[in-house]
Short mmCIF file of N, CA and C in Angstrom, two decimals:
data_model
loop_
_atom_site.label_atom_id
_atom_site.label_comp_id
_atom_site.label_asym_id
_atom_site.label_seq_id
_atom_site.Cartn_x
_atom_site.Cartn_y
_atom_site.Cartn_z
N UNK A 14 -39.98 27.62 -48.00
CA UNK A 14 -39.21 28.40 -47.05
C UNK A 14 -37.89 28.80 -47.68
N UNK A 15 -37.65 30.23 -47.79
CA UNK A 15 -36.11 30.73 -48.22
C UNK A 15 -35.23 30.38 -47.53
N UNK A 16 -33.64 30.28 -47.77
CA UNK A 16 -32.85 29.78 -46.83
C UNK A 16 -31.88 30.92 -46.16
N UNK A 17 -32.09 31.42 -45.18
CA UNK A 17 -31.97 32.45 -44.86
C UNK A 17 -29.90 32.32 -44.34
N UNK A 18 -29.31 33.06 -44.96
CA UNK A 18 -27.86 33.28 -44.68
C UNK A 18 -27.25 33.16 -43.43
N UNK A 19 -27.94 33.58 -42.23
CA UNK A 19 -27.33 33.78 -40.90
C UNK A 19 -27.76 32.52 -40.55
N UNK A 20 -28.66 31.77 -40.77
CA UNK A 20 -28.76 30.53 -40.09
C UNK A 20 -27.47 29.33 -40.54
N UNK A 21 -26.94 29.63 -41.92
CA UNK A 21 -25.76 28.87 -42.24
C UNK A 21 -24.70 28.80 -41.84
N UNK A 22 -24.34 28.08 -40.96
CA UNK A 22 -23.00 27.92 -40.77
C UNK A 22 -22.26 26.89 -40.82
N UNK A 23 -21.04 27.34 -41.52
CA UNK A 23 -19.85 27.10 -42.49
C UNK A 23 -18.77 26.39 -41.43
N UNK A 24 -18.96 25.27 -41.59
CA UNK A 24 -18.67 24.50 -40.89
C UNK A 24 -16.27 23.63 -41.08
N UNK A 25 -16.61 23.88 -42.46
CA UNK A 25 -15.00 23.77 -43.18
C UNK A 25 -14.28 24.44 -42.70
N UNK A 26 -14.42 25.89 -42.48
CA UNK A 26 -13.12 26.68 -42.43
C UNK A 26 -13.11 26.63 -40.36
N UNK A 27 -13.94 26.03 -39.79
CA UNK A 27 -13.76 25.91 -38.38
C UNK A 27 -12.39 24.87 -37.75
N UNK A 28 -11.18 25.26 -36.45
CA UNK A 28 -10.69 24.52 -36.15
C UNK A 28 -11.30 23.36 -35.04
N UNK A 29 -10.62 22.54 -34.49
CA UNK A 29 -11.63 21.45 -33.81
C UNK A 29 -11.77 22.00 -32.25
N UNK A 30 -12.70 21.89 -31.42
CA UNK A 30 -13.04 22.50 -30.83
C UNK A 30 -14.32 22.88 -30.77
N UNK A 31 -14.77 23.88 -29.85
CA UNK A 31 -15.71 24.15 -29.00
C UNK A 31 -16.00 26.11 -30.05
N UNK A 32 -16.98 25.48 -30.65
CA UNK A 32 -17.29 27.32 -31.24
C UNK A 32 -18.60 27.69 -30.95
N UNK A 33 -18.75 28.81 -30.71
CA UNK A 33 -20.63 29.22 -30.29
C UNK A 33 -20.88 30.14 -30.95
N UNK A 34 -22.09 30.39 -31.05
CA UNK A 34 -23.11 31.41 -32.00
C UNK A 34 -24.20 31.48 -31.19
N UNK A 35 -24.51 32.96 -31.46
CA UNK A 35 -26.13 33.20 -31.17
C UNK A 35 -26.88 34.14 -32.01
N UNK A 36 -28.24 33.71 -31.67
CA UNK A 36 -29.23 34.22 -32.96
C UNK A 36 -30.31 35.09 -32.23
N UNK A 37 -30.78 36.21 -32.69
CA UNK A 37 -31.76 36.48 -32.20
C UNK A 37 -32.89 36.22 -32.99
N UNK A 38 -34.09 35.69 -32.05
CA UNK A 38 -35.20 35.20 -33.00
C UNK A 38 -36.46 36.20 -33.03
N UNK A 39 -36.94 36.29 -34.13
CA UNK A 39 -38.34 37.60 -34.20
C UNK A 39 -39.06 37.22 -34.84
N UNK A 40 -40.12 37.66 -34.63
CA UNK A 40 -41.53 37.63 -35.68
C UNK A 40 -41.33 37.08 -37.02
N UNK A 41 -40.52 37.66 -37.48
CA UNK A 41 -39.99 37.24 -38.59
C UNK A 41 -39.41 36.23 -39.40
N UNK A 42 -38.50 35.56 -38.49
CA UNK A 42 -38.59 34.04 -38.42
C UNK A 42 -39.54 32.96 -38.72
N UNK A 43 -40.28 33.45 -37.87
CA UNK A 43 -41.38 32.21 -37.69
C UNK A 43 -42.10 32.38 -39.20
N UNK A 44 -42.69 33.98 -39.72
CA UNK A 44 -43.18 34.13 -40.86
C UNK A 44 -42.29 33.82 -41.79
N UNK A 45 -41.29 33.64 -42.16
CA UNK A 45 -40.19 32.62 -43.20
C UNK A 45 -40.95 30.98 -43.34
N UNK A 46 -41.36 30.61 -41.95
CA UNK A 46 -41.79 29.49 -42.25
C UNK A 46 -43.37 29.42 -42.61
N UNK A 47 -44.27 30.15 -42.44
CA UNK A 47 -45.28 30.52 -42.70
C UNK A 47 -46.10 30.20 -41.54
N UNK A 48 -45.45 30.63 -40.12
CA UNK A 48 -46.16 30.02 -39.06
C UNK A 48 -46.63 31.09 -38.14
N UNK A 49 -48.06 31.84 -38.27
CA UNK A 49 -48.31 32.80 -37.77
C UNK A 49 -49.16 32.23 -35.81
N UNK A 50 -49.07 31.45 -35.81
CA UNK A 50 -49.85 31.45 -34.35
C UNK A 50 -49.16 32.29 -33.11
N UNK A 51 -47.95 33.12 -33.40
CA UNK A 51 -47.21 33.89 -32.26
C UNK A 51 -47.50 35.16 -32.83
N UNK A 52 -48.09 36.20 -31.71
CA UNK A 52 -47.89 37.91 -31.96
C UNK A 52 -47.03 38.27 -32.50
N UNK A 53 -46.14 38.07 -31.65
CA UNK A 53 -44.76 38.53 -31.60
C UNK A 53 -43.82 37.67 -30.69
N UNK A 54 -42.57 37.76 -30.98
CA UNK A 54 -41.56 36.45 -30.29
C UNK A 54 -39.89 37.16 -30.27
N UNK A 55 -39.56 37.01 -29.22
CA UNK A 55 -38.18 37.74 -28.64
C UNK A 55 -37.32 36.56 -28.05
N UNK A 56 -36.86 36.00 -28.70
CA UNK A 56 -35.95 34.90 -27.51
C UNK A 56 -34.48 34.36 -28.68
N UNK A 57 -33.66 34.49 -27.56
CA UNK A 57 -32.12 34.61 -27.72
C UNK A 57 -31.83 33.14 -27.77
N UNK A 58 -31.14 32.46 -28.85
CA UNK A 58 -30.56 31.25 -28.74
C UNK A 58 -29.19 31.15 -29.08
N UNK A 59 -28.75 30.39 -28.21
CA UNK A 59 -27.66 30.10 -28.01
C UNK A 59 -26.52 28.46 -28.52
N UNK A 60 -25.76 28.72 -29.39
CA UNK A 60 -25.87 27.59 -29.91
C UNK A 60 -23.94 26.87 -29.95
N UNK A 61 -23.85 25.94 -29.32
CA UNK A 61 -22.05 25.47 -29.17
C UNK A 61 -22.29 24.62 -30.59
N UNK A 62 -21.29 24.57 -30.85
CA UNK A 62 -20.71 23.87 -32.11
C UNK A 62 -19.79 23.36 -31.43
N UNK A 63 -19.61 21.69 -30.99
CA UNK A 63 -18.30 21.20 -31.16
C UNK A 63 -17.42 20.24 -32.32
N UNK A 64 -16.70 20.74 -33.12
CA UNK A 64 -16.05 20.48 -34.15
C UNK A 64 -15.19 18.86 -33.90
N UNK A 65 -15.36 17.64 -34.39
CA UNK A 65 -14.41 16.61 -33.95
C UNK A 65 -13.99 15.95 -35.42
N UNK A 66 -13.33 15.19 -35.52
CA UNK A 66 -12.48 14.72 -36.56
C UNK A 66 -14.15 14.05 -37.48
N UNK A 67 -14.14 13.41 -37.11
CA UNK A 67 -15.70 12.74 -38.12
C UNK A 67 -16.84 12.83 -37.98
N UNK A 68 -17.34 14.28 -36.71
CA UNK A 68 -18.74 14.44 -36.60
C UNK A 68 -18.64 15.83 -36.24
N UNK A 69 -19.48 16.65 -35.61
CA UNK A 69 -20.45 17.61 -35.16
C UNK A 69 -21.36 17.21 -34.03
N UNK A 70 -20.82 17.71 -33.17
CA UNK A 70 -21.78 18.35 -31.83
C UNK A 70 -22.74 19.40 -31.92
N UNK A 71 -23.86 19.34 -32.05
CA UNK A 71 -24.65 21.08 -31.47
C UNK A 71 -25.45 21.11 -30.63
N UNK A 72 -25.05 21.83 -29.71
CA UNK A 72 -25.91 22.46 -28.37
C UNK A 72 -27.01 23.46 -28.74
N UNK A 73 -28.14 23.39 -28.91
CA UNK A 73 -28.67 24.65 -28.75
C UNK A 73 -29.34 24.88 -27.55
N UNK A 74 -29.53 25.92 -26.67
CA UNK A 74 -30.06 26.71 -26.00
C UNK A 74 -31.15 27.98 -26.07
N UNK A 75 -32.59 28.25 -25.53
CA UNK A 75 -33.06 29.26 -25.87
C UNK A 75 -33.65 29.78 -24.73
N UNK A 76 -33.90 31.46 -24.88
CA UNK A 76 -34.88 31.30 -23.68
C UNK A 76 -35.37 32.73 -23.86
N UNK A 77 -36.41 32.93 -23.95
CA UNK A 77 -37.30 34.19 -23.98
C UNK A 77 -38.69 34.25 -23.94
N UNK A 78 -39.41 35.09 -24.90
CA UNK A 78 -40.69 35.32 -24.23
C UNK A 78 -41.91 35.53 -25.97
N UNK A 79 -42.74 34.53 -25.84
CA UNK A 79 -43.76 34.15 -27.31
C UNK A 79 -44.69 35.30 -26.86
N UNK A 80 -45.38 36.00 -27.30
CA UNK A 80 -46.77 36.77 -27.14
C UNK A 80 -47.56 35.97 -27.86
N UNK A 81 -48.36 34.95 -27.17
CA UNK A 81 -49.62 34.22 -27.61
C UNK A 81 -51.06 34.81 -26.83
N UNK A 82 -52.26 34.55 -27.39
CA UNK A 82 -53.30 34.65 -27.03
C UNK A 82 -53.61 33.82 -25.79
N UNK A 83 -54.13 34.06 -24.78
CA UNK A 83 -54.97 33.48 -23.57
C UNK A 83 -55.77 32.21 -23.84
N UNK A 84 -55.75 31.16 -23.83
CA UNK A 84 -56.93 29.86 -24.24
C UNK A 84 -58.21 30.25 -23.60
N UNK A 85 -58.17 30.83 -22.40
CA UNK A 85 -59.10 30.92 -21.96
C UNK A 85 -59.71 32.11 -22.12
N UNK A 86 -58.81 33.69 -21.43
CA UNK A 86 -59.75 34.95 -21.61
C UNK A 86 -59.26 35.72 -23.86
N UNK A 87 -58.35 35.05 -24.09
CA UNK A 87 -58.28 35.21 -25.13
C UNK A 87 -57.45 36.80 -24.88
N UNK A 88 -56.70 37.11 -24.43
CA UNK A 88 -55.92 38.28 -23.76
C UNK A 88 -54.99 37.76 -24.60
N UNK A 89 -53.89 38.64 -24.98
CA UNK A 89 -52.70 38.45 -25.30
C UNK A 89 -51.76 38.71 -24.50
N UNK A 90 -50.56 37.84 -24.27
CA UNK A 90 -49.96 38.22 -23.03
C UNK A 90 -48.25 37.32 -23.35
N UNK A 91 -47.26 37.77 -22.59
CA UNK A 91 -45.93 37.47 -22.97
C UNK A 91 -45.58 36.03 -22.54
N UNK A 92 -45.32 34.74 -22.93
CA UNK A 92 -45.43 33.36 -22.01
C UNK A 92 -43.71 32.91 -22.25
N UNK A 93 -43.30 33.16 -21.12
CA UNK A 93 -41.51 32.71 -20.87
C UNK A 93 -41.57 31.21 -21.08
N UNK A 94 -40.58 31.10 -22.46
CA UNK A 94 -40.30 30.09 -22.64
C UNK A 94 -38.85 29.43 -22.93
N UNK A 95 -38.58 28.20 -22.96
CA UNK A 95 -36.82 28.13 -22.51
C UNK A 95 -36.43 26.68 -23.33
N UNK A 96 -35.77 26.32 -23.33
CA UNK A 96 -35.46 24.81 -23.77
C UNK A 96 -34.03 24.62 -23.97
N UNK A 97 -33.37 23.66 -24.43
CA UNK A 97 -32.68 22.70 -25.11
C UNK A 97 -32.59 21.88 -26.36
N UNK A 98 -31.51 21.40 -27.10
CA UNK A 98 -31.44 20.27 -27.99
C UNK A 98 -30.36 20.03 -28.43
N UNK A 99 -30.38 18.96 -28.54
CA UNK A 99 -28.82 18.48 -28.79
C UNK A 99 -28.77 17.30 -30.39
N UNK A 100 -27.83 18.11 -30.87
CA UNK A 100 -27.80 17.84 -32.89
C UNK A 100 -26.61 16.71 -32.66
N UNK A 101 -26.67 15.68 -33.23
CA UNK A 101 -25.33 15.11 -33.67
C UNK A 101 -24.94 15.15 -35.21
N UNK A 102 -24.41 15.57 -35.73
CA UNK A 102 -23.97 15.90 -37.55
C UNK A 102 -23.24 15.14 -37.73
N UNK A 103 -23.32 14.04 -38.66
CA UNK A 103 -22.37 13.08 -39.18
C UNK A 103 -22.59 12.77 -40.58
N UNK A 104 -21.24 12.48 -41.53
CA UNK A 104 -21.15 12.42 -42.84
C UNK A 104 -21.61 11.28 -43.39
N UNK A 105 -22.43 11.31 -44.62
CA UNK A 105 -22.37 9.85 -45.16
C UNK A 105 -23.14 9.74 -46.92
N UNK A 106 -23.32 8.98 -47.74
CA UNK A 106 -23.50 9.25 -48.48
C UNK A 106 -24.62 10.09 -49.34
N UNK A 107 -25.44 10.27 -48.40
CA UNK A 107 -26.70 11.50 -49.43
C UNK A 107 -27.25 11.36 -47.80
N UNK A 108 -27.94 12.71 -48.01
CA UNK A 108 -28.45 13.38 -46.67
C UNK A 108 -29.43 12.69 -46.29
N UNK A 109 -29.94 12.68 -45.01
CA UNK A 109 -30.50 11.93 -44.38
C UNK A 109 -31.21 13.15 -42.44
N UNK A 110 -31.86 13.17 -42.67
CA UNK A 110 -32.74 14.12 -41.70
C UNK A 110 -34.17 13.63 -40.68
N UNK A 111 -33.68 11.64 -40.55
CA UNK A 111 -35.24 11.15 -40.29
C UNK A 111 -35.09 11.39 -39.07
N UNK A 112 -33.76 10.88 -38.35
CA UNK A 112 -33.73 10.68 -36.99
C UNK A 112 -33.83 12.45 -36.10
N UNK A 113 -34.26 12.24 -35.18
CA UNK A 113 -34.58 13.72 -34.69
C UNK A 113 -33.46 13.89 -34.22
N UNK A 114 -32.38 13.15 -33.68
CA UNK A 114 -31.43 13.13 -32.84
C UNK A 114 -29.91 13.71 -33.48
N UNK A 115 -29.99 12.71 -34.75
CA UNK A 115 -28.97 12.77 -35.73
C UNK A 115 -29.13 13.15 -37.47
N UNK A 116 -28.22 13.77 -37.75
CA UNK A 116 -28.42 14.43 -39.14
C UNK A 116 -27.14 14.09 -40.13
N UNK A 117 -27.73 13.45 -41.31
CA UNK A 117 -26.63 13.05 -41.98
C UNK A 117 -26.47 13.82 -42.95
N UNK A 118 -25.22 14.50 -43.50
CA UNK A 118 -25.09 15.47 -44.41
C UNK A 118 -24.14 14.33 -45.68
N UNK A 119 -23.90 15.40 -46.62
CA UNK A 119 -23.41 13.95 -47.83
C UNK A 119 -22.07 14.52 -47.78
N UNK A 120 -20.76 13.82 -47.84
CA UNK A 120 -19.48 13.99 -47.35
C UNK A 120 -19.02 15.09 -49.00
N UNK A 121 -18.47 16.18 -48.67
CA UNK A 121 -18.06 16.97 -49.28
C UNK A 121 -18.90 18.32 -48.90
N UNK A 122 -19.90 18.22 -47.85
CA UNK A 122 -20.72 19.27 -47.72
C UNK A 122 -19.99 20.16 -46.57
N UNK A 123 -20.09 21.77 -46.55
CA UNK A 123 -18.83 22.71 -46.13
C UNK A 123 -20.04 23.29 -44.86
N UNK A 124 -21.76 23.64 -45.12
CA UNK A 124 -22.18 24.13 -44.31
C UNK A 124 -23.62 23.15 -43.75
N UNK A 125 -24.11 23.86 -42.98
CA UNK A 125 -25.28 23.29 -42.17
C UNK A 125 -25.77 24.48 -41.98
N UNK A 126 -27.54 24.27 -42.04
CA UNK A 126 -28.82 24.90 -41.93
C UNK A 126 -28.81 24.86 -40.97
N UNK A 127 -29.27 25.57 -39.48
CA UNK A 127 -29.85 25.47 -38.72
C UNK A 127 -31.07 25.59 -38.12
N UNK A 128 -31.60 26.24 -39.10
CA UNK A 128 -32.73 26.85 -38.89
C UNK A 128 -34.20 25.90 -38.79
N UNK A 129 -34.04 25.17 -39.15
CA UNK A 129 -35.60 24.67 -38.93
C UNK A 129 -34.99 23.56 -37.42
N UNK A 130 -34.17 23.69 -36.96
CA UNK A 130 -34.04 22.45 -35.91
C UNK A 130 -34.39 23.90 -34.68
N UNK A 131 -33.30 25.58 -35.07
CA UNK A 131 -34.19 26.57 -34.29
C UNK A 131 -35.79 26.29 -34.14
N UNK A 132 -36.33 26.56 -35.33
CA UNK A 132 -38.05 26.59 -34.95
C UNK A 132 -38.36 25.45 -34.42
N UNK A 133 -38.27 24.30 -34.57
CA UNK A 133 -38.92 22.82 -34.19
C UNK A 133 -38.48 23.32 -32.35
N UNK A 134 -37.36 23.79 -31.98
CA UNK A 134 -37.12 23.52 -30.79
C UNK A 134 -38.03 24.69 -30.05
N UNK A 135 -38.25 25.86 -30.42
CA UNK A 135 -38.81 26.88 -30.22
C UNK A 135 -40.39 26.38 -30.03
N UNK A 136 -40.84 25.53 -31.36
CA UNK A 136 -42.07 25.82 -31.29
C UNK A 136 -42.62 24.52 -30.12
N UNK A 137 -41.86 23.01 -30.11
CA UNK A 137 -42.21 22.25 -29.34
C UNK A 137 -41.92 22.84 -27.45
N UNK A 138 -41.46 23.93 -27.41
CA UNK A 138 -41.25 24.39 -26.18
C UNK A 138 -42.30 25.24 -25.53
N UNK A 139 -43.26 25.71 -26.39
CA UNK A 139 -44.30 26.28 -25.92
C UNK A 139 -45.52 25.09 -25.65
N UNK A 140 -45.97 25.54 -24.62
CA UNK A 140 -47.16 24.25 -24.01
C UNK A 140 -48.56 24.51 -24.97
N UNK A 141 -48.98 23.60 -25.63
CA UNK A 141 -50.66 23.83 -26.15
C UNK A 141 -51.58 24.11 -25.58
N UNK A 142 -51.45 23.83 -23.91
CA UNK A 142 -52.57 25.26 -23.54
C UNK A 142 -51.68 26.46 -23.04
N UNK A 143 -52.04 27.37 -22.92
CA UNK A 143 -52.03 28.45 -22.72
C UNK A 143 -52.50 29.57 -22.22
N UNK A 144 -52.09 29.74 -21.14
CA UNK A 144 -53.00 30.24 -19.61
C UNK A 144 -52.33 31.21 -19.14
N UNK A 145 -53.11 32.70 -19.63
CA UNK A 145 -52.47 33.93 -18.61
C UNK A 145 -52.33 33.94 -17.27
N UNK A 146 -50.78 34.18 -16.59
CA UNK A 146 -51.04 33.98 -15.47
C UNK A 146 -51.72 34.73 -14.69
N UNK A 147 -52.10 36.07 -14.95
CA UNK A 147 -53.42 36.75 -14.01
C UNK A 147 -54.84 35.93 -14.00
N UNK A 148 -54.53 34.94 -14.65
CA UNK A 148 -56.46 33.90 -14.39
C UNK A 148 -56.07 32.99 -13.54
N UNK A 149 -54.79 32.57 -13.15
CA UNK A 149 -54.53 32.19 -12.19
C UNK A 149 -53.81 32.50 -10.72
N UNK A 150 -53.84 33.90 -10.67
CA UNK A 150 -53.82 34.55 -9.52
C UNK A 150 -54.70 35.10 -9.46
N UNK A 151 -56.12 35.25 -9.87
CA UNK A 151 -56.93 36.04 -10.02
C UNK A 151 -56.99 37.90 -10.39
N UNK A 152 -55.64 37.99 -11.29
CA UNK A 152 -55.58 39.73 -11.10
C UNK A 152 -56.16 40.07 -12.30
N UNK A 153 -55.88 39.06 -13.45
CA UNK A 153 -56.82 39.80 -14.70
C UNK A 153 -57.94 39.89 -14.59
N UNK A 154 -58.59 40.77 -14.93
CA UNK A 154 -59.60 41.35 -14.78
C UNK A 154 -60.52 41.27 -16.33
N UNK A 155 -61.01 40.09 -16.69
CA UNK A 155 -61.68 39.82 -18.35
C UNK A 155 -63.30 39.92 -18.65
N UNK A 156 -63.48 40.35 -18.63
CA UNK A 156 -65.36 40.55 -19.43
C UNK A 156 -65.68 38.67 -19.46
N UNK A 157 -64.72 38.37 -19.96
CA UNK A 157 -65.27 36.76 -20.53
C UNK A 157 -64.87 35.73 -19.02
N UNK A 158 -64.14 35.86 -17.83
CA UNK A 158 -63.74 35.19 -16.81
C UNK A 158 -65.53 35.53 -16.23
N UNK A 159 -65.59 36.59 -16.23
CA UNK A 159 -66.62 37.11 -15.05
C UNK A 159 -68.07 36.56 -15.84
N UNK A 160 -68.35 36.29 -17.19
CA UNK A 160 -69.56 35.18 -17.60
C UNK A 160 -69.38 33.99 -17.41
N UNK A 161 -68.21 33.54 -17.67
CA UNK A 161 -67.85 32.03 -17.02
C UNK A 161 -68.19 31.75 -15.96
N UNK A 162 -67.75 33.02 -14.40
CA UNK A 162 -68.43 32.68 -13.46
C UNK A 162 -69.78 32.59 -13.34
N UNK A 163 -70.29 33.70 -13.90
CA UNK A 163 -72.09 33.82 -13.85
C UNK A 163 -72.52 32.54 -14.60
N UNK A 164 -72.15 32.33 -15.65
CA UNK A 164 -72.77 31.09 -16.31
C UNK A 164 -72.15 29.53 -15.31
N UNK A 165 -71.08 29.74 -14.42
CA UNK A 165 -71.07 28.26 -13.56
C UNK A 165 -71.77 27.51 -12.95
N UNK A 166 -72.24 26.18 -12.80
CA UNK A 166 -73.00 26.24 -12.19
C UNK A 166 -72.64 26.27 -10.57
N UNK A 167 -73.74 26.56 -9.80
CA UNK A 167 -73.45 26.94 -8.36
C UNK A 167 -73.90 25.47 -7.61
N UNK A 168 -72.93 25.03 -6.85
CA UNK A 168 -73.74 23.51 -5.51
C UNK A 168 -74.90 24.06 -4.76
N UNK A 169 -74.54 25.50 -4.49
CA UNK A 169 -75.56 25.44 -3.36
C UNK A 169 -77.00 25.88 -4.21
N UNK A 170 -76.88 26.49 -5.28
CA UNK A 170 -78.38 26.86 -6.10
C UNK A 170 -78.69 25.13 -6.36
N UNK A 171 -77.54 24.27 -6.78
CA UNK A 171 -78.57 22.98 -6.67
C UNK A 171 -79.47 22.35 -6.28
N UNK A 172 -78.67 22.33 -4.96
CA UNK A 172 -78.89 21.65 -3.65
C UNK A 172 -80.79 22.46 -2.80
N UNK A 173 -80.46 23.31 -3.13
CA UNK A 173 -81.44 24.56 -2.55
C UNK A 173 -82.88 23.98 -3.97
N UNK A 174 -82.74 24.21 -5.26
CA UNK A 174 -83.14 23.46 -5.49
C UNK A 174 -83.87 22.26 -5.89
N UNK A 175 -83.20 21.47 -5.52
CA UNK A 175 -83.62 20.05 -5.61
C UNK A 175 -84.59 20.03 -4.15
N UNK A 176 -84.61 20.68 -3.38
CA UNK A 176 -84.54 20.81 -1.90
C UNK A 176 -86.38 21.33 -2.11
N UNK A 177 -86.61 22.34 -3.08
CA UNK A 177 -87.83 23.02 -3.23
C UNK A 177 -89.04 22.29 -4.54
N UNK A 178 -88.29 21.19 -5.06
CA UNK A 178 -89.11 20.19 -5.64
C UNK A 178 -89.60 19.05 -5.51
N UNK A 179 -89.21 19.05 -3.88
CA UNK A 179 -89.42 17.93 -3.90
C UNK A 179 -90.79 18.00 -3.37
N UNK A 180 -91.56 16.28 -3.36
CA UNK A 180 -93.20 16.18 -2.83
C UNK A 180 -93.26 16.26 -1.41
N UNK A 181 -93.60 16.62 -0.56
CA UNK A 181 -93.32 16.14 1.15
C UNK A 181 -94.10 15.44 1.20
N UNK A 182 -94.70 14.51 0.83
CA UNK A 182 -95.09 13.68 1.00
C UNK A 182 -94.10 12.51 0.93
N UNK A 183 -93.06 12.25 -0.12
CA UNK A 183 -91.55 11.70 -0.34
C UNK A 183 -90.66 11.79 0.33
N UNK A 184 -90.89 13.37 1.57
CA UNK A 184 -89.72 13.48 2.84
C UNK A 184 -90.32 12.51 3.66
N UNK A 185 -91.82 12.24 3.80
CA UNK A 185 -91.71 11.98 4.87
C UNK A 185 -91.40 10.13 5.27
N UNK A 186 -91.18 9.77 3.35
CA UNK A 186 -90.45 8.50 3.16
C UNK A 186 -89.32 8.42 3.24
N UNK A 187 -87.91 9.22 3.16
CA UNK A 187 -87.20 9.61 3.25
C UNK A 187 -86.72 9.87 5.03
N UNK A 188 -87.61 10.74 5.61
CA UNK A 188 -87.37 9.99 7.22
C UNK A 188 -87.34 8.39 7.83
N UNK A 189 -88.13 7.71 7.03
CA UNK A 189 -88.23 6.20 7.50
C UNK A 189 -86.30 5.32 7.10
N UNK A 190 -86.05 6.06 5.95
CA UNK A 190 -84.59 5.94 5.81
C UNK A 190 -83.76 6.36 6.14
N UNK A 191 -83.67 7.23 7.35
CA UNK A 191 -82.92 7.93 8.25
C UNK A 191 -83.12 7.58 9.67
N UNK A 192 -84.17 7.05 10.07
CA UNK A 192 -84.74 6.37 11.57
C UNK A 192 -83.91 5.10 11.26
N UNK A 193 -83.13 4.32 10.79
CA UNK A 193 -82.72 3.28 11.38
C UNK A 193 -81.69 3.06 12.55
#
């Protein structure tokens, strides 16, 4: 993965305090990391930096809209997605990136990457299934919903049946277990 310039920020020349940034995220992004499972992807993040004497605060914020495929009718369709995460940045002797929570940079270092803590938050925010909502109001209209129905099976074709195989000679054992 290249390290892309706008995601760096230069953290030295900031006073202490409360600073924000925002990024817009695209298609393009995600293909930096080599992660094609989104059409296309539009969502605005929003990110506080709070600056303190021996650490780093970061807020990020996102919220827009993935174009993924349908799980079910396989439609492509826009799925609103939103989240949170919260970075703590603290100095210490050689970098350190295990904890999800906290990130240790090596003391003399001026900037911070942001970018892969963007995608991780982006990508854990979309749900693994994935369900157009017209299959659940019934408005999409799919070639593949309407074989699903035909291929379902039906209770009452069961029932009906089980109902026409049977011996009558076996109903009329079957009444003796209903006369009690």
């Amino acid at each position: 993965m290249k390290v892309n310039k706008e995601f760096l920020i230069p953290f030295a020349g900031l006073k202490q305090g409360k600073h924000q940034f925002e990024f817009e995220i695209n298609k393009a992004f995600f293909d930096d990391f080599g992660f094609d499972e989104y059409n296309d992807v539009n969502i605005k993040v929003n990110l506080v930096l709070e600056k303190k004497i021996t650490m780093l605060e970061l807020s990020f914020k996102h919220k827009g809209t993935v174009n993924v495929p349908c799980d079910i009718t396989n439609e492509d369709f826009d799925l609103p997605v939103k989240g949170k995460l919260d970075l703590i940045v603290k100095f210490g002797d050689e970098y350190n990136d295990d904890n999800d929570e906290m990130l240790i940079l090596p003391h003399g270092e001026f900037q911070v990457d942001v970018s892969q803590y963007i995608y991780e938050m982006i990508v854990l925010s979309v749900p693994s299934k994935r369900i157009h909502p017209g299959v659940k109001d019934g408005t999409v209209a799919a070639d593949i919903l309407d074989k699903l129905n035909e291929l379902s099976p039906k209770e009452k074709q069961r029932e009906e049946d089980k109902k026409e195989d049977t011996d009558p000679r076996w109903d009329e054992l079957k009444k003796l277990l209903t006369d009690k």
